[in-house]
Tab-separated table of C-alpha atoms in Angstrom:
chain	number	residue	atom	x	y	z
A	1	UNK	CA	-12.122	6.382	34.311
A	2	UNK	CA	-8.873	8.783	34.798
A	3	UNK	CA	-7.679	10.311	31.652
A	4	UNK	CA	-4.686	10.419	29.695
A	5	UNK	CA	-3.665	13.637	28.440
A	6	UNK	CA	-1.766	14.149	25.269
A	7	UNK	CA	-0.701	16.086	22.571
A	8	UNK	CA	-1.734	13.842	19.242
A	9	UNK	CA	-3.617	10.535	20.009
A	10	UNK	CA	-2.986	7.855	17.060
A	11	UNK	CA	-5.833	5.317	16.028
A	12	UNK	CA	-4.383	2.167	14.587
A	13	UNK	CA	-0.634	0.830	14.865
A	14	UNK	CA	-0.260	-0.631	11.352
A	15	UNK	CA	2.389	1.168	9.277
A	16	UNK	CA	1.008	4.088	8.341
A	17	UNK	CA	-0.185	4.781	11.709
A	18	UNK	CA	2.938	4.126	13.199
A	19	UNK	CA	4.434	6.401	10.512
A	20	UNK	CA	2.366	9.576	11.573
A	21	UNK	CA	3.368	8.743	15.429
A	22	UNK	CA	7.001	8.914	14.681
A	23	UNK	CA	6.814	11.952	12.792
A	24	UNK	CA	4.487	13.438	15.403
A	25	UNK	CA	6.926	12.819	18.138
A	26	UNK	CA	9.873	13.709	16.000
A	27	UNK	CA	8.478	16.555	15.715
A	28	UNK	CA	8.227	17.482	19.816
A	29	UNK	CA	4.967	16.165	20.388
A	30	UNK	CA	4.206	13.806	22.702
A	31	UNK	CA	1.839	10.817	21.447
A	32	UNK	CA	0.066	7.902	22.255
A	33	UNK	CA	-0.856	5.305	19.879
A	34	UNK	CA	-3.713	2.994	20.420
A	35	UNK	CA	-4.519	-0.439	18.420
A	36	UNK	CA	-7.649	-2.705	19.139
A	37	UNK	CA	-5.380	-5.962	18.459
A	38	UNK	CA	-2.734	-7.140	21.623
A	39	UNK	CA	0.569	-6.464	21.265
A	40	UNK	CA	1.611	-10.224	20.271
A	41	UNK	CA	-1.343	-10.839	17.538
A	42	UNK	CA	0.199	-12.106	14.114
A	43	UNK	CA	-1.072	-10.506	10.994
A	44	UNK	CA	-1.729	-12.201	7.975
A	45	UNK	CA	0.585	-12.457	4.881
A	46	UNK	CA	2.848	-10.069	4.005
A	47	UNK	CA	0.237	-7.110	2.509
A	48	UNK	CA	1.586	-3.926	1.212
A	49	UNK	CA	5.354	-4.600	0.354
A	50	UNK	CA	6.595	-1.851	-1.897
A	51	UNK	CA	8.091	1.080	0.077
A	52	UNK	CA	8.947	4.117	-2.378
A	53	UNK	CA	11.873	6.069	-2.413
A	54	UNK	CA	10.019	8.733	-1.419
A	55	UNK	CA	8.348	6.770	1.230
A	56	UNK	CA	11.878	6.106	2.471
A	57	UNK	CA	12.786	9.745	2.633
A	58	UNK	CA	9.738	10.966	4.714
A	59	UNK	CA	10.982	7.808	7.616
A	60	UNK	CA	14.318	9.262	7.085
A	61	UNK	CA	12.961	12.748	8.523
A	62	UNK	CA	11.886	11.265	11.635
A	63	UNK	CA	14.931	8.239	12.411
A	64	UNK	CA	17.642	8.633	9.975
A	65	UNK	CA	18.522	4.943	11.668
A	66	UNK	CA	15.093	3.320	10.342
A	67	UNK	CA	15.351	4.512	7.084
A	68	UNK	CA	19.151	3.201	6.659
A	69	UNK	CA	18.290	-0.026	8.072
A	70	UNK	CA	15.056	-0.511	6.242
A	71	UNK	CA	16.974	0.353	3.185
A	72	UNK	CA	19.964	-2.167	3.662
A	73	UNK	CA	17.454	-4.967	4.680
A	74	UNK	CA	14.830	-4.368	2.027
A	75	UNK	CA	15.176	-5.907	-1.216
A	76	UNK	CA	15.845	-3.895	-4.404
A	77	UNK	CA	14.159	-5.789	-7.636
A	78	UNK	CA	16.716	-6.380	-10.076
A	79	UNK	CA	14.584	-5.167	-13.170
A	80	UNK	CA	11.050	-5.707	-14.477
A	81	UNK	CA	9.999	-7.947	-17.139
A	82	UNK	CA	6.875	-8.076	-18.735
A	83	UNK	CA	5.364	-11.373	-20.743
A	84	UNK	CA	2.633	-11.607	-23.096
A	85	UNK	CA	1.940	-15.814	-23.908
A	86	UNK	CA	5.133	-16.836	-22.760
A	87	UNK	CA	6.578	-14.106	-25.121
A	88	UNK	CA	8.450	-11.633	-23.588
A	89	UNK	CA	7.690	-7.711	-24.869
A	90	UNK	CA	9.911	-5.627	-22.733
A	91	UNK	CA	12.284	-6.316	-20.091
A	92	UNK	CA	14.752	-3.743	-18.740
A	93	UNK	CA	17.323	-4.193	-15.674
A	94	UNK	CA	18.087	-1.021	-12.806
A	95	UNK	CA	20.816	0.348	-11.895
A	96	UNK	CA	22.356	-0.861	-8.626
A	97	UNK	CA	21.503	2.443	-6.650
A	98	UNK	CA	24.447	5.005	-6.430
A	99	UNK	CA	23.943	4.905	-2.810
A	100	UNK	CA	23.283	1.463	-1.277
A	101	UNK	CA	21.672	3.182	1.429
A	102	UNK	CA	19.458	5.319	-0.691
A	103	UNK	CA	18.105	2.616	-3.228
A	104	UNK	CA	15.022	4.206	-5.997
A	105	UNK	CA	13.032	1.637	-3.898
A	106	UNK	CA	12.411	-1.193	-1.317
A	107	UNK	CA	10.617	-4.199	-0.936
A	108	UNK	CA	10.238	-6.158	2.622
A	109	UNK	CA	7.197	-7.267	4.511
A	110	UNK	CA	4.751	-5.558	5.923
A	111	UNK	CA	5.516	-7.159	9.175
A	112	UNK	CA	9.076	-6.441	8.843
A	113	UNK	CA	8.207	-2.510	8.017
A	114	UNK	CA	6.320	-2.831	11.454
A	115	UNK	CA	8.353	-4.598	13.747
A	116	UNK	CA	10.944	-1.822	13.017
A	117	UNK	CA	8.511	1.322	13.170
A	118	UNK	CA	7.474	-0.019	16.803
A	119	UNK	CA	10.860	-0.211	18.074
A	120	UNK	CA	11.875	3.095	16.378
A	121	UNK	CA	8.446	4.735	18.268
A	122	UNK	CA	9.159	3.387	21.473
A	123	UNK	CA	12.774	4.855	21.351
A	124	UNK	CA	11.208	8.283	20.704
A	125	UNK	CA	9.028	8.192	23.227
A	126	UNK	CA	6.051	7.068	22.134
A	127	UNK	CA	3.322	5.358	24.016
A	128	UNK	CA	1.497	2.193	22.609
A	129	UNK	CA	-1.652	1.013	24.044
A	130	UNK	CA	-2.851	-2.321	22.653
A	131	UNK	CA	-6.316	-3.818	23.204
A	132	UNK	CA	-7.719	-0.300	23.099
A	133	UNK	CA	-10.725	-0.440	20.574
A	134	UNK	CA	-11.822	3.087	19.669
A	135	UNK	CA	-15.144	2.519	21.201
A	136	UNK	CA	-16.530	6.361	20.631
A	137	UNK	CA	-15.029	9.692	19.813
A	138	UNK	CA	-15.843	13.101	21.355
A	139	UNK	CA	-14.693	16.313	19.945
A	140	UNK	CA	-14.934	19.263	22.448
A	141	UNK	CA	-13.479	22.676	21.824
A	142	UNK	CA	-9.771	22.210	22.681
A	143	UNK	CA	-9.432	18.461	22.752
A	144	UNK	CA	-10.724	15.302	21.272
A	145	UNK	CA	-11.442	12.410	24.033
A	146	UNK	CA	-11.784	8.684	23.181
A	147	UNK	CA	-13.767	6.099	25.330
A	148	UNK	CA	-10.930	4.318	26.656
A	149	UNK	CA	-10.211	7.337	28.780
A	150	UNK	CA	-7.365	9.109	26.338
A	151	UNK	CA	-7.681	12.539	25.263
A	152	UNK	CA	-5.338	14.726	23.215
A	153	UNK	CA	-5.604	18.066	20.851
A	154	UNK	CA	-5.661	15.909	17.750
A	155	UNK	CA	-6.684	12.145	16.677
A	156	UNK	CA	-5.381	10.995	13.495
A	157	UNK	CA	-7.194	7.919	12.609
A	158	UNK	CA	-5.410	5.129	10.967
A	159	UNK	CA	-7.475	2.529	11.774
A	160	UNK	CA	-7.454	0.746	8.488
A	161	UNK	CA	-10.671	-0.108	5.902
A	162	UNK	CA	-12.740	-0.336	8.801
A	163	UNK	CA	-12.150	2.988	10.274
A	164	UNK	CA	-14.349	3.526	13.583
A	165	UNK	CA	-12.312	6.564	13.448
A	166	UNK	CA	-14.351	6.931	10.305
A	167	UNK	CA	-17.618	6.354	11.229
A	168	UNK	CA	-17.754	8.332	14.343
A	169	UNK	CA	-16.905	11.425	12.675
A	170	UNK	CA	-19.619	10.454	9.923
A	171	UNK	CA	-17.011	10.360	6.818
A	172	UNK	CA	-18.769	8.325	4.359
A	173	UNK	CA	-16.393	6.419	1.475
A	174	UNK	CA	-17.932	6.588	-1.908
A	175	UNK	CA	-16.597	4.523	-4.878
A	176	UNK	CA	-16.763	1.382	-6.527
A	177	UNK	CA	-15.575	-2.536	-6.220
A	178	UNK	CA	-13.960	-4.313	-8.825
A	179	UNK	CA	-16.120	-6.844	-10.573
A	180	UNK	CA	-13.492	-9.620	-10.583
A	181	UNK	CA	-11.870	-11.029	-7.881
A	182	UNK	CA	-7.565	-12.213	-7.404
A	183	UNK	CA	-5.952	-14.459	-5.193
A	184	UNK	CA	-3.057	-12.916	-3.778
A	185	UNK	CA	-0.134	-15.638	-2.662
A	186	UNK	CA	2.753	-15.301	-0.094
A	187	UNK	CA	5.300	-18.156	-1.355
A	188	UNK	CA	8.141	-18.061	1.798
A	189	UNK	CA	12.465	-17.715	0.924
A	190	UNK	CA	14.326	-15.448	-1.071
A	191	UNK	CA	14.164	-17.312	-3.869
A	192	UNK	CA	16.661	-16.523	-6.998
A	193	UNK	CA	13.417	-16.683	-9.650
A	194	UNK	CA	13.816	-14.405	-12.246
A	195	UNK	CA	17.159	-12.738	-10.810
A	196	UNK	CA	14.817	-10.771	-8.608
A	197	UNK	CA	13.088	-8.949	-10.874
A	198	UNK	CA	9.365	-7.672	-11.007
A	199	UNK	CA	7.254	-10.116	-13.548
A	200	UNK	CA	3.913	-9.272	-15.110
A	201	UNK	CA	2.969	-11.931	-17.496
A	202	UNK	CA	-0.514	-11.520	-19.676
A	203	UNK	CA	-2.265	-14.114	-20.168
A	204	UNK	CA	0.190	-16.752	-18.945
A	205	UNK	CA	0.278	-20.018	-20.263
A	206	UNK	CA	1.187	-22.073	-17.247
A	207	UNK	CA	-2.142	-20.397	-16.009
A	208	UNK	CA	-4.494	-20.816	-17.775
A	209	UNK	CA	-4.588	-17.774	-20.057
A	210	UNK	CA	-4.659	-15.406	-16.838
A	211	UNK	CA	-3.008	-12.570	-15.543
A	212	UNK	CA	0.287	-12.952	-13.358
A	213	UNK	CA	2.247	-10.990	-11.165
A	214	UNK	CA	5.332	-12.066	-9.677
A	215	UNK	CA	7.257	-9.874	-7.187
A	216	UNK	CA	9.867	-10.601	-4.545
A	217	UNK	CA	10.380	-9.246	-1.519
A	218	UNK	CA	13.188	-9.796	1.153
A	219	UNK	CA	12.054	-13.575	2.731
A	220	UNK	CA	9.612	-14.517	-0.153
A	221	UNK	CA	7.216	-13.496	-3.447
A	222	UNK	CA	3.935	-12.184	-3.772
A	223	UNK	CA	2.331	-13.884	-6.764
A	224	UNK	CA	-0.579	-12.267	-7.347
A	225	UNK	CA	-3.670	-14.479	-9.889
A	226	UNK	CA	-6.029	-12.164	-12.063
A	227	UNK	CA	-9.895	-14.850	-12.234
A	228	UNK	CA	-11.728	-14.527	-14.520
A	229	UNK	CA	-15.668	-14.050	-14.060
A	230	UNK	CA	-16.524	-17.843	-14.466
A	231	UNK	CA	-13.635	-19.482	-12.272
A	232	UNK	CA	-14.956	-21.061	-8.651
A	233	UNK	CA	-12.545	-19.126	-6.945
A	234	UNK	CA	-12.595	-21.184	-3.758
A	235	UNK	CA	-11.741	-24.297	-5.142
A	236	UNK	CA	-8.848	-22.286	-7.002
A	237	UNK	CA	-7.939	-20.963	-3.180
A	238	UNK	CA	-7.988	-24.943	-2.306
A	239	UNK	CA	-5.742	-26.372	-4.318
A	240	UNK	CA	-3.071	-23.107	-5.138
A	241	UNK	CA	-0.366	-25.670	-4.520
A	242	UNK	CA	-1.753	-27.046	-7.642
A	243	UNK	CA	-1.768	-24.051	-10.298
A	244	UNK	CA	1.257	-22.227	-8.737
A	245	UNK	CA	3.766	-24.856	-9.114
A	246	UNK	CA	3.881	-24.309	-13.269
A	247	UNK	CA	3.831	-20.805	-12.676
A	248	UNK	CA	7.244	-20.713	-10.262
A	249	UNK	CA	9.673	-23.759	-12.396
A	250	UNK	CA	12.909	-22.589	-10.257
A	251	UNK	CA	10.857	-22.855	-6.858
A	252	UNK	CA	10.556	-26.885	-6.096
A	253	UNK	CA	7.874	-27.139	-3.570
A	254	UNK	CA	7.243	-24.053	-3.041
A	255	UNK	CA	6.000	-22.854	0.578
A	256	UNK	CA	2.931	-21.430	0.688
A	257	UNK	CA	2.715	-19.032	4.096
A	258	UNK	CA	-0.443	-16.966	2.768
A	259	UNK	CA	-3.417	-16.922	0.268
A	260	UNK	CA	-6.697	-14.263	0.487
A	261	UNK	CA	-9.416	-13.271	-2.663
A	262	UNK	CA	-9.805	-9.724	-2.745
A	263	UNK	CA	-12.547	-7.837	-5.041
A	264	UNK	CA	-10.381	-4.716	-4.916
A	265	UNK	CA	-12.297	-1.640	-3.520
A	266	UNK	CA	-11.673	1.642	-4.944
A	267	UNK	CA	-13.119	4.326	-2.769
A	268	UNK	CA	-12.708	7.808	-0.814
A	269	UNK	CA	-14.064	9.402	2.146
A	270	UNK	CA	-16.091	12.061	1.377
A	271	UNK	CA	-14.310	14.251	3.931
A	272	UNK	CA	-10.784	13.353	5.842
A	273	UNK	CA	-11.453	15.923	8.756
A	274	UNK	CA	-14.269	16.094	10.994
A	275	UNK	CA	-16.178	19.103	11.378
A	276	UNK	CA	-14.697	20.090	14.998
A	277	UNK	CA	-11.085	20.117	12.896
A	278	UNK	CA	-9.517	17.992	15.775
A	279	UNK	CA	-9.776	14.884	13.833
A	280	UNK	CA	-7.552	13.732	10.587
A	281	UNK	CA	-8.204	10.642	8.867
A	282	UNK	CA	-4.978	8.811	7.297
A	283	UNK	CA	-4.193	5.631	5.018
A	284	UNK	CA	-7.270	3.291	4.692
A	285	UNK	CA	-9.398	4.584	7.229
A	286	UNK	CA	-9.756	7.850	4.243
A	287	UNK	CA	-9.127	5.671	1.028
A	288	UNK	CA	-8.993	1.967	-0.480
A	289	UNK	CA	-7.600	2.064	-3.686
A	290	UNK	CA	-6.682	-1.300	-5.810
A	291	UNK	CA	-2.595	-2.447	-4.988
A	292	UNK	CA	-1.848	-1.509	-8.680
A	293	UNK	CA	0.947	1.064	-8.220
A	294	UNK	CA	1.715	0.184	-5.032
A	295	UNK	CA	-0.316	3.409	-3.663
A	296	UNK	CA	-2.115	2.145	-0.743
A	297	UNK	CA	1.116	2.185	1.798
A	298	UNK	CA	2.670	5.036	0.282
A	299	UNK	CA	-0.120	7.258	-0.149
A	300	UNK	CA	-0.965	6.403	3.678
A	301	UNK	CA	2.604	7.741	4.722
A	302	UNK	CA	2.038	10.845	2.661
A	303	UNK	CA	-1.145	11.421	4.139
A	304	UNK	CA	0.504	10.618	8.048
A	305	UNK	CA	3.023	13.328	6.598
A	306	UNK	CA	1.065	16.065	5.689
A	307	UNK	CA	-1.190	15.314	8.766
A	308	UNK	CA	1.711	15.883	11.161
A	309	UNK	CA	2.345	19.414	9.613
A	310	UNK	CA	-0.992	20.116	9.859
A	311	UNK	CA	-1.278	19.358	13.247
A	312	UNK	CA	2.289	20.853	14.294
A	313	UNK	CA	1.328	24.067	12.707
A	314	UNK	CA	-2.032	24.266	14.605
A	315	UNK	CA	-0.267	23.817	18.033
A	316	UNK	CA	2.054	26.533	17.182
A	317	UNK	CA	-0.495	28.897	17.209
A	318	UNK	CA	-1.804	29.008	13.728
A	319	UNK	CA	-4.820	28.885	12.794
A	320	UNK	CA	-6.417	25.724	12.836
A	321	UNK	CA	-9.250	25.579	9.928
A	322	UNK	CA	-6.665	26.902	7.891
A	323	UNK	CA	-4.387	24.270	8.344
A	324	UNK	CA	-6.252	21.559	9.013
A	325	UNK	CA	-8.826	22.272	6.400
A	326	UNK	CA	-5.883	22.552	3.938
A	327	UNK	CA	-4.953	18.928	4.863
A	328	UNK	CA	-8.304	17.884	3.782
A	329	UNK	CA	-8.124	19.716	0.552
A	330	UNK	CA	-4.360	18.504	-0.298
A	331	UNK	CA	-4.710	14.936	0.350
A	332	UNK	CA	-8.671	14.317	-0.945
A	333	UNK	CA	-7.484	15.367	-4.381
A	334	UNK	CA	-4.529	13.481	-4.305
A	335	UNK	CA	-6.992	10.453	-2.877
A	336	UNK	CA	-9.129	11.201	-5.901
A	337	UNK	CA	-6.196	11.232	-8.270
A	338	UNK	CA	-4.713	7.925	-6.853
A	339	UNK	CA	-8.108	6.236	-7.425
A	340	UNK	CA	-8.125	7.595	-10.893
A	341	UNK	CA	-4.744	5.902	-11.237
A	342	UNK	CA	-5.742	2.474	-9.826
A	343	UNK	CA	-9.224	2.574	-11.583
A	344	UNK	CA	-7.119	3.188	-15.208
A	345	UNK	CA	-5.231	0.116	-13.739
A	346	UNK	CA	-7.932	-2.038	-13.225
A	347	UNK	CA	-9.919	-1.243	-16.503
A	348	UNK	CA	-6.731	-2.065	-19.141
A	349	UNK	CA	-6.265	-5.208	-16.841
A	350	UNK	CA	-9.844	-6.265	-16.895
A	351	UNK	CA	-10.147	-5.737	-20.679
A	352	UNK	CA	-13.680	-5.964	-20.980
A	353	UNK	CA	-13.537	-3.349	-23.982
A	354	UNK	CA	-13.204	-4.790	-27.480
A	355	UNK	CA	-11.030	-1.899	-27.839
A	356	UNK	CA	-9.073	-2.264	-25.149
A	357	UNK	CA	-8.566	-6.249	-26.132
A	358	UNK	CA	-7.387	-5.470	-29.592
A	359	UNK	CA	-4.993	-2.145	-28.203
A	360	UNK	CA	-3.087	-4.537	-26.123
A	361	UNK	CA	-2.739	-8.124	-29.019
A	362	UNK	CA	-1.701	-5.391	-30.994
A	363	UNK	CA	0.993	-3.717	-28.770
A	364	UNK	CA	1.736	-7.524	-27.846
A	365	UNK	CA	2.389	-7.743	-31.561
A	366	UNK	CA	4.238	-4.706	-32.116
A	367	UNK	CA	6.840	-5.003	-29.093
A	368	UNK	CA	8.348	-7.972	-31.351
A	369	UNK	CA	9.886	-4.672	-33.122
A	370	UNK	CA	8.975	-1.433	-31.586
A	371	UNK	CA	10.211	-0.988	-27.597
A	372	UNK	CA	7.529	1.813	-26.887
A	373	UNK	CA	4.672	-0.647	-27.547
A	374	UNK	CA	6.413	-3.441	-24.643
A	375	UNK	CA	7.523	-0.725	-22.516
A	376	UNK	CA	3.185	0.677	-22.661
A	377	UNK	CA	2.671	-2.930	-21.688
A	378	UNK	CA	4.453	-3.254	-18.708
A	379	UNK	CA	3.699	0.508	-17.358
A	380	UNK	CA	-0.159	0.510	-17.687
A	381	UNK	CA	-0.662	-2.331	-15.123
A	382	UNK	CA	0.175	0.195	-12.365
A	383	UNK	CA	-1.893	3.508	-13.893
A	384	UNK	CA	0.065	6.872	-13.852
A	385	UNK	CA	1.919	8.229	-11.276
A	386	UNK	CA	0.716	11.717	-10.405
A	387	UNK	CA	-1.120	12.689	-7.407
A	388	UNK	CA	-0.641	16.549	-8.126
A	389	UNK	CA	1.559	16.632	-5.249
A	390	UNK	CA	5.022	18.049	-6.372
A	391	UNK	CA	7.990	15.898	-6.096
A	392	UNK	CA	5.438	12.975	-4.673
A	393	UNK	CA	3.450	10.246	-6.991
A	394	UNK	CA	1.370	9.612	-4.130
């Protein structure tokens, strides 16, 4: 099998993946990207669909273009309002941004995000090979070769939760899954519920007493249903036509395009470089962290960032275990601080404290008359926002 030489071989052609081959070739390099899946396979639902600010900006450094169209197209929530019982406890609207085409914030579908990162690689040049499974890896001294006949000076894998990327650099993920599962619903349209704004309802009423976030996106809502230990989750998958009806009144029959359970993992490779240094792990295939804070995507394209720098300033001559080593260092604490974040997340919104239970009917209780206690409701859902990266939550 003839090889394919190049400078930075990509593993994986979701967004983040995608992200760190735009940057890469922005940044001179040339790059192929590989993907397992054909070109034409659909993807489920509409998965990560919060795009940061800061997300926005790092696009903007490789296609000015993408980031200005994903910006006009993507939808900018309204406000958020948070519910406790039907009751609300805090509410607050935004600011239209000063700069349409530089909003705090977007939200659009995955598959939208990706549809535009492809085109936007293949104008800069970048080469996309689909139905290439990584099948093995080799590092050797000045290169890093892949089975399907590709070799380059660096492989960043981005090859998602299932990383072979991963596994044949022997990165192991340590962490923990969350005890209690939540259906996670795509409902199709842009729909004018709630004037667009974010909604987190506790303990909803039209639900049972569960959890419930609402958010929209441009072309439809995620609506995402906190279980509780004893539901028969299956039969609530079955019949979500059923329960989600109540829960959207100003949707009539409302089109459901996606549902999945997910037991949210919270995890991080042990290492995101392989011992060779020729090898950078990126997005999911170095950390799964819970959607709470909408860190998964984002963190991903700070990782595909700070990869490309890495790699850009070991081609230039420097050297490499310094920089390439420092991208391990930089983004596993950030990894570690993100999964702090999410885990925080998960515990106030499992509640299976006494203490926590009583902190948050009493906060419900005193956000009848006291805005701090409503505006601590609706912020600890998502965990804090620090990563120890400096002007970067993720």
């Amino acid at each position: 099998m003839s090889s394919t030489q190049t400078d930075v071989l990509v593993a994986g052609c979701g967004p983040v993946g995608l992200t760190a081959a735009l940057l890469c070739a922005a940044r001179g390099l040339s790059v192929t990207a590989v993907d397992a899946e054909p070109e034409d396979a659909i993807r489920p639902g509409s998965r990560a669909i919060f795009l940061h600010g800061v997300s926005v900006r790092t696009l903007s450094r490789a296609d000015r273009a993408l980031a200005e169209e994903i910006s006009g197209y993507g939808l900018t929530w309204s406000g958020k309002h948070t519910l406790w019982a039907g009751q609300t406890v805090y509410r607050k609207a935004y600011p239209p941004p000063a700069q349409p085409r530089k909003p705090p914030f977007i939200s659009l579908s995955q598959r939208d995000l990706e549809h535009r990162l492809r085109r936007s690689c293949l104008a800069a040049g970048v080469v996309l090979s689909w139905e290439t499974p990584v099948e093995n890896v080799t590092v050797r001294p000045d290169h890093v070769e892949l089975g399907s006949g590709h070799r380059a000076a660096f492989l960043i894998g981005a090859d998602g939760a299932r990383s072979a990327v991963r596994a044949a650099i022997g990165a192991r993920l340590a962490g923990t899954r969350s005890p209690t599962s939540f259906l996670v619903v795509d409902v199709a349209g842009d729909h004018e519920i709630h004037q667009g704004e974010r909604v987190f309802h506790y303990r909803h009423p039209a639900a049972g007493g569960r959890h419930v976030l609402i958010a929209p996106f441009r072309g439809g809502l995620r609506v995402d249903l906190q279980c509780r230990a004893a539901d028969d989750v299956a039969d609530l998958t079955a019949r979500v036509c059923d329960w989600i009806e109540p829960i959207l009144p100003g949707v009539a029959r409302p089109e459901i395009t996606w549902t999945s359970r997910y037991r949210f993992d919270q995890a991080v490779a042990d290492r995101f470089v392989d011992p060779g240094l020729r090898v950078l792990l990126v997005g999911e295939a170095a950390h799964l962290f819970a959607p709470f804070g909408a860190r998964g995507l984002n963190s991903g394209i700070a990782d595909a960032a700070a990869a490309t720098d890495a790699i850009v300033h070991s081609l230039a001559g420097n050297p490499r275990d310094t920089a390439i080593t420092g991208y391990h260092t930089v983004r596993h604490a950030a990894a570690l601080r993100n999964r702090a974040a999410t885990g925080q997340a998960l515990h106030h919104l499992l509640a299976t404290g006494r203490g926590t239970r009583a902190r948050q009917r009493a906060a419900a209780l005193a956000a009848r008359h006291w805005q701090p206690a409503g505006a601590w409701l609706d912020r600890i859902p998502y965990g804090p926002r620090d990563a120890g990266i400096p002007g970067s939550p993720y």
